[in-house]
PDB file of C-alpha atoms in Angstrom:
ATOM      1  CA  MET U   2     -42.867 -57.104 -46.161  1.00 69.00           C
ATOM      2  CA  LEU U   3     -39.499 -55.651 -45.034  1.00 73.00           C
ATOM      3  CA  GLY U   4     -39.922 -57.477 -41.866  1.00 74.00           C
ATOM      4  CA  TRP U   5     -40.778 -60.864 -42.812  1.00 75.00           C
ATOM      5  CA  VAL U   6     -37.686 -60.957 -45.139  1.00 81.00           C
ATOM      6  CA  LEU U   7     -35.752 -59.690 -41.783  1.00 78.00           C
ATOM      7  CA  GLY U   8     -37.266 -62.427 -39.949  1.00 78.00           C
ATOM      8  CA  ALA U   9     -36.363 -65.022 -42.057  1.00 80.00           C
ATOM      9  CA  ILE U  10     -33.008 -64.208 -42.272  1.00 80.00           C
ATOM     10  CA  TYR U  11     -32.188 -63.838 -38.989  1.00 74.00           C
ATOM     11  CA  SER U  12     -33.356 -67.535 -38.693  1.00 82.00           C
ATOM     12  CA  VAL U  13     -32.797 -69.678 -42.214  1.00 83.00           C
ATOM     13  CA  PRO U  14     -29.743 -70.728 -43.251  1.00 84.00           C
ATOM     14  CA  PRO U  15     -27.426 -70.130 -44.898  1.00 83.00           C
ATOM     15  CA  ILE U  16     -27.501 -66.435 -43.432  1.00 79.00           C
ATOM     16  CA  ARG U  17     -28.478 -66.921 -40.349  1.00 76.00           C
ATOM     17  CA  THR U  18     -28.156 -63.519 -38.597  1.00 76.00           C
ATOM     18  CA  LYS U  19     -28.406 -64.970 -34.761  1.00 72.00           C
ATOM     19  CA  ARG U  20     -25.476 -66.647 -35.221  1.00 72.00           C
ATOM     20  CA  ASN U  21     -23.724 -62.986 -35.546  1.00 74.00           C
ATOM     21  CA  ALA U  22     -24.101 -61.048 -32.167  1.00 71.00           C
ATOM     22  CA  LEU U  23     -24.243 -57.419 -33.906  1.00 77.00           C
ATOM     23  CA  ALA U  24     -26.381 -58.494 -36.831  1.00 80.00           C
ATOM     24  CA  ALA U  25     -29.009 -60.316 -33.720  1.00 79.00           C
ATOM     25  CA  GLY U  26     -28.578 -57.380 -32.419  1.00 77.00           C
ATOM     26  CA  LEU U  27     -29.674 -55.249 -35.462  1.00 83.00           C
ATOM     27  CA  THR U  28     -32.292 -57.291 -37.074  1.00 86.00           C
ATOM     28  CA  ILE U  29     -34.540 -57.262 -33.711  1.00 80.00           C
ATOM     29  CA  ALA U  30     -33.813 -53.769 -33.004  1.00 81.00           C
ATOM     30  CA  THR U  31     -35.098 -53.565 -36.791  1.00 85.00           C
ATOM     31  CA  VAL U  32     -37.979 -55.287 -36.527  1.00 82.00           C
ATOM     32  CA  ARG U  33     -39.369 -54.985 -33.196  1.00 79.00           C
ATOM     33  CA  GLY U  34     -38.119 -51.181 -32.901  1.00 81.00           C
ATOM     34  CA  PHE U  35     -38.592 -49.187 -35.759  1.00 83.00           C
ATOM     35  CA  LEU U  36     -40.508 -50.932 -37.952  1.00 83.00           C
ATOM     36  CA  LEU U  37     -43.362 -52.752 -35.673  1.00 81.00           C
ATOM     37  CA  ASN U  38     -43.713 -48.894 -34.195  1.00 83.00           C
ATOM     38  CA  PHE U  39     -43.155 -46.432 -37.571  1.00 82.00           C
ATOM     39  CA  GLY U  40     -44.044 -48.805 -39.689  1.00 83.00           C
ATOM     40  CA  VAL U  41     -46.861 -50.967 -39.452  1.00 83.00           C
ATOM     41  CA  TYR U  42     -48.487 -47.335 -38.065  1.00 85.00           C
ATOM     42  CA  TYR U  43     -47.796 -45.768 -41.364  1.00 84.00           C
ATOM     43  CA  ALA U  44     -48.857 -49.220 -43.478  1.00 86.00           C
ATOM     44  CA  VAL U  45     -52.720 -48.596 -41.282  1.00 88.00           C
ATOM     45  CA  LYS U  46     -52.527 -45.472 -42.487  1.00 89.00           C
ATOM     46  CA  ASP U  47     -51.683 -46.068 -46.275  1.00 89.00           C
ATOM     47  CA  ALA U  48     -53.966 -49.131 -46.264  1.00 93.00           C
ATOM     48  CA  ILE U  49     -57.005 -47.032 -45.065  1.00 94.00           C
ATOM     49  CA  GLY U  50     -56.857 -43.904 -47.090  1.00 94.00           C
ATOM     50  CA  ALA U  51     -55.669 -41.758 -44.235  1.00 93.00           C
ATOM     51  CA  PRO U  52     -52.743 -39.285 -45.363  1.00 91.00           C
ATOM     52  CA  PHE U  53     -49.417 -39.288 -44.019  1.00 85.00           C
ATOM     53  CA  ASN U  54     -49.162 -36.639 -40.993  1.00 89.00           C
ATOM     54  CA  TRP U  55     -45.959 -36.641 -39.073  1.00 86.00           C
ATOM     55  CA  SER U  56     -46.596 -37.886 -35.538  1.00 92.00           C
ATOM     56  CA  PRO U  57     -44.417 -37.210 -32.570  1.00 95.00           C
ATOM     57  CA  LYS U  58     -46.117 -40.029 -30.385  1.00 95.00           C
ATOM     58  CA  VAL U  59     -44.662 -42.390 -33.241  1.00 93.00           C
ATOM     59  CA  ALA U  60     -41.540 -40.832 -34.096  1.00 93.00           C
ATOM     60  CA  PHE U  61     -41.137 -40.873 -30.214  1.00 96.00           C
ATOM     61  CA  ILE U  62     -42.235 -44.729 -29.842  1.00 94.00           C
ATOM     62  CA  ALA U  63     -40.467 -45.478 -32.626  1.00 92.00           C
ATOM     63  CA  ARG U  64     -37.021 -44.320 -31.557  1.00 95.00           C
ATOM     64  CA  PHE U  65     -37.734 -45.179 -27.767  1.00 96.00           C
ATOM     65  CA  MET U  66     -38.813 -49.274 -28.237  1.00 95.00           C
ATOM     66  CA  THR U  67     -35.682 -49.379 -30.974  1.00 92.00           C
ATOM     67  CA  VAL U  68     -33.591 -48.349 -28.146  1.00 95.00           C
ATOM     68  CA  PHE U  69     -35.396 -51.184 -25.593  1.00 95.00           C
ATOM     69  CA  ALA U  70     -34.985 -53.913 -28.638  1.00 92.00           C
ATOM     70  CA  THR U  71     -31.777 -53.520 -28.805  1.00 91.00           C
ATOM     71  CA  VAL U  72     -30.920 -54.251 -25.072  1.00 95.00           C
ATOM     72  CA  ILE U  73     -33.090 -56.896 -25.450  1.00 93.00           C
ATOM     73  CA  ALA U  74     -31.311 -57.980 -28.146  1.00 89.00           C
ATOM     74  CA  VAL U  75     -28.092 -57.946 -26.059  1.00 89.00           C
ATOM     75  CA  THR U  76     -30.035 -59.386 -23.172  1.00 93.00           C
ATOM     76  CA  LYS U  77     -31.937 -62.330 -24.607  1.00 89.00           C
ATOM     77  CA  ASP U  78     -28.511 -64.950 -24.120  1.00 88.00           C
ATOM     78  CA  LEU U  79     -28.741 -63.755 -20.323  1.00 92.00           C
ATOM     79  CA  PRO U  80     -30.649 -66.383 -18.991  1.00 91.00           C
ATOM     80  CA  ASP U  81     -28.979 -69.503 -20.996  1.00 89.00           C
ATOM     81  CA  THR U  82     -25.019 -68.517 -20.888  1.00 86.00           C
ATOM     82  CA  GLU U  83     -24.571 -71.761 -19.056  1.00 84.00           C
ATOM     83  CA  GLY U  84     -26.053 -74.052 -22.105  1.00 84.00           C
ATOM     84  CA  ASP U  85     -23.922 -71.504 -24.650  1.00 81.00           C
ATOM     85  CA  LYS U  86     -20.602 -71.836 -22.582  1.00 82.00           C
ATOM     86  CA  LYS U  87     -21.145 -75.972 -22.605  1.00 84.00           C
ATOM     87  CA  TYR U  88     -21.947 -75.798 -26.775  1.00 84.00           C
ATOM     88  CA  ASN U  89     -19.566 -73.342 -27.009  1.00 81.00           C
ATOM     89  CA  ILE U  90     -21.687 -70.480 -28.727  1.00 77.00           C
ATOM     90  CA  ASP U  91     -20.194 -67.150 -28.098  1.00 79.00           C
ATOM     91  CA  THR U  92     -22.483 -64.132 -26.993  1.00 82.00           C
ATOM     92  CA  LEU U  93     -22.181 -61.006 -25.606  1.00 82.00           C
ATOM     93  CA  ALA U  94     -23.118 -62.824 -22.441  1.00 86.00           C
ATOM     94  CA  THR U  95     -20.521 -65.337 -22.533  1.00 88.00           C
ATOM     95  CA  LYS U  96     -17.863 -62.959 -23.724  1.00 90.00           C
ATOM     96  CA  VAL U  97     -18.286 -60.016 -21.750  1.00 93.00           C
ATOM     97  CA  GLY U  98     -20.706 -61.335 -18.495  1.00 93.00           C
ATOM     98  CA  VAL U  99     -23.881 -61.407 -17.386  1.00 95.00           C
ATOM     99  CA  PRO U 100     -22.789 -58.774 -15.144  1.00 96.00           C
ATOM    100  CA  LYS U 101     -21.464 -56.081 -17.158  1.00 96.00           C
ATOM    101  CA  ILE U 102     -24.273 -57.368 -19.491  1.00 95.00           C
ATOM    102  CA  ALA U 103     -26.781 -56.838 -16.837  1.00 97.00           C
ATOM    103  CA  LYS U 104     -24.982 -53.387 -15.623  1.00 98.00           C
ATOM    104  CA  GLY U 105     -24.609 -52.423 -19.292  1.00 97.00           C
ATOM    105  CA  ALA U 106     -28.533 -52.873 -20.111  1.00 97.00           C
ATOM    106  CA  THR U 107     -29.719 -51.422 -17.089  1.00 98.00           C
ATOM    107  CA  ILE U 108     -27.478 -48.236 -17.721  1.00 98.00           C
ATOM    108  CA  CYS U 109     -28.863 -48.257 -22.058  1.00 98.00           C
ATOM    109  CA  LEU U 110     -32.440 -48.176 -20.479  1.00 98.00           C
ATOM    110  CA  LEU U 111     -31.967 -45.732 -17.642  1.00 98.00           C
ATOM    111  CA  LEU U 112     -30.588 -43.123 -20.385  1.00 98.00           C
ATOM    112  CA  ASN U 113     -33.360 -44.248 -22.618  1.00 98.00           C
ATOM    113  CA  TYR U 114     -35.566 -43.145 -19.856  1.00 98.00           C
ATOM    114  CA  ILE U 115     -33.742 -40.238 -18.655  1.00 98.00           C
ATOM    115  CA  SER U 116     -34.863 -38.984 -22.536  1.00 98.00           C
ATOM    116  CA  ALA U 117     -37.940 -39.679 -22.534  1.00 98.00           C
ATOM    117  CA  ILE U 118     -39.094 -37.455 -19.567  1.00 98.00           C
ATOM    118  CA  ALA U 119     -36.495 -35.058 -21.061  1.00 98.00           C
ATOM    119  CA  GLN U 120     -38.535 -34.830 -24.146  1.00 98.00           C
ATOM    120  CA  GLY U 121     -41.458 -34.656 -22.273  1.00 98.00           C
ATOM    121  CA  ILE U 122     -40.405 -31.816 -20.448  1.00 98.00           C
ATOM    122  CA  LEU U 123     -39.276 -29.794 -23.144  1.00 98.00           C
ATOM    123  CA  ALA U 124     -42.283 -30.861 -26.590  1.00 98.00           C
ATOM    124  CA  ALA U 125     -44.144 -27.893 -26.927  1.00 97.00           C
ATOM    125  CA  PRO U 126     -47.293 -27.640 -25.353  1.00 97.00           C
ATOM    126  CA  GLY U 127     -49.569 -30.661 -26.380  1.00 96.00           C
ATOM    127  CA  THR U 128     -47.277 -32.356 -27.794  1.00 97.00           C
ATOM    128  CA  PHE U 129     -47.608 -35.413 -25.395  1.00 98.00           C
ATOM    129  CA  ASN U 130     -49.631 -35.286 -22.270  1.00 97.00           C
ATOM    130  CA  LYS U 131     -46.432 -34.755 -20.010  1.00 97.00           C
ATOM    131  CA  VAL U 132     -47.821 -36.795 -16.518  1.00 97.00           C
ATOM    132  CA  PRO U 133     -48.127 -40.130 -18.020  1.00 97.00           C
ATOM    133  CA  MET U 134     -44.669 -38.650 -20.079  1.00 98.00           C
ATOM    134  CA  ILE U 135     -42.323 -37.740 -17.416  1.00 98.00           C
ATOM    135  CA  GLY U 136     -44.317 -39.410 -14.993  1.00 98.00           C
ATOM    136  CA  GLY U 137     -45.134 -42.906 -16.187  1.00 98.00           C
ATOM    137  CA  HIS U 138     -40.976 -43.031 -17.568  1.00 98.00           C
ATOM    138  CA  LEU U 139     -39.635 -41.847 -13.973  1.00 98.00           C
ATOM    139  CA  ALA U 140     -41.819 -44.934 -12.124  1.00 98.00           C
ATOM    140  CA  LEU U 141     -40.371 -47.350 -14.610  1.00 98.00           C
ATOM    141  CA  ALA U 142     -37.326 -46.121 -14.150  1.00 98.00           C
ATOM    142  CA  SER U 143     -37.555 -46.540 -10.688  1.00 98.00           C
ATOM    143  CA  VAL U 144     -38.755 -50.164 -11.006  1.00 98.00           C
ATOM    144  CA  LEU U 145     -36.141 -50.777 -13.523  1.00 98.00           C
ATOM    145  CA  LEU U 146     -33.480 -49.968 -11.506  1.00 98.00           C
ATOM    146  CA  ALA U 147     -35.098 -51.352  -8.051  1.00 98.00           C
ATOM    147  CA  ARG U 148     -34.788 -55.104 -10.008  1.00 98.00           C
ATOM    148  CA  PHE U 149     -31.208 -54.602 -11.391  1.00 98.00           C
ATOM    149  CA  ARG U 150     -30.077 -54.260  -7.507  1.00 98.00           C
ATOM    150  CA  LYS U 151     -31.937 -57.187  -6.334  1.00 98.00           C
ATOM    151  CA  LEU U 152     -30.262 -59.065  -9.946  1.00 98.00           C
ATOM    152  CA  ASP U 153     -27.763 -61.505  -8.147  1.00 97.00           C
ATOM    153  CA  ALA U 154     -25.675 -62.528 -11.745  1.00 94.00           C
ATOM    154  CA  GLU U 155     -24.404 -65.572  -9.961  1.00 93.00           C
ATOM    155  CA  SER U 156     -27.645 -67.308  -9.909  1.00 96.00           C
ATOM    156  CA  ILE U 157     -29.971 -68.595 -12.873  1.00 93.00           C
ATOM    157  CA  PRO U 158     -32.897 -67.808 -11.330  1.00 96.00           C
ATOM    158  CA  SER U 159     -32.620 -64.106 -10.907  1.00 97.00           C
ATOM    159  CA  VAL U 160     -30.819 -64.081 -13.857  1.00 96.00           C
ATOM    160  CA  LYS U 161     -34.089 -65.217 -15.882  1.00 96.00           C
ATOM    161  CA  LEU U 162     -36.519 -63.019 -13.276  1.00 97.00           C
ATOM    162  CA  TYR U 163     -34.171 -59.726 -13.772  1.00 97.00           C
ATOM    163  CA  TYR U 164     -34.557 -60.624 -17.885  1.00 97.00           C
ATOM    164  CA  LYS U 165     -38.302 -60.881 -17.421  1.00 97.00           C
ATOM    165  CA  HIS U 166     -38.179 -58.313 -15.685  1.00 97.00           C
ATOM    166  CA  ILE U 167     -37.017 -56.090 -18.509  1.00 97.00           C
ATOM    167  CA  TRP U 168     -39.575 -57.346 -20.953  1.00 96.00           C
ATOM    168  CA  ASP U 169     -42.097 -57.366 -18.067  1.00 98.00           C
ATOM    169  CA  ASN U 170     -41.044 -52.809 -18.685  1.00 98.00           C
ATOM    170  CA  PHE U 171     -41.368 -53.259 -22.350  1.00 96.00           C
ATOM    171  CA  TYR U 172     -44.770 -53.865 -22.609  1.00 95.00           C
ATOM    172  CA  LEU U 173     -45.588 -52.058 -19.533  1.00 97.00           C
ATOM    173  CA  GLU U 174     -44.485 -48.452 -22.066  1.00 96.00           C
ATOM    174  CA  TYR U 175     -47.175 -50.201 -24.871  1.00 93.00           C
ATOM    175  CA  LEU U 176     -49.446 -49.307 -22.076  1.00 96.00           C
ATOM    176  CA  LEU U 177     -47.846 -45.928 -21.023  1.00 97.00           C
ATOM    177  CA  TYR U 178     -47.967 -45.126 -24.690  1.00 95.00           C
ATOM    178  CA  THR U 179     -51.280 -45.319 -24.936  1.00 94.00           C
ATOM    179  CA  LEU U 180     -51.818 -42.269 -21.988  1.00 97.00           C
ATOM    180  CA  ILE U 181     -48.806 -40.528 -23.797  1.00 95.00           C
TER     181      ILE U 181
END
């Protein structure tokens, strides 16, 4: 229910949090990161009558994807900076610039991957399957870095491809989650 309410205030007047970069980012991160992962998992468990048990894997994916969703919220305007400038729409990308936003997003995601790798190394035995937790996140971090290095921030097709690659890594994380 909370996800529905947040989704509505993101788009529906008079609130429309999507008009404010910070409010939009918090809304997207909350729904796509925390509620979608932690909330849905425990709501389903409750619906089927399963007892609440803390899951380090669910806590991990909720934290990891909340950071990831925050980055997506910040980068969502990268592909349309020309249109935003044309219609005087203030976004972080138009204010700060594509190169700085892309670099900051990449650094943030790399730190997220490093934290996942560290969590895989430092977790108690049996908490995670170490090979996918460590190796999978190392592979995704490497892919992210390689794709960032190919980014030409002055080329709209290149910026769109970079943004698509962020989404690719987002969905690959869910695939990797099934293995950890």
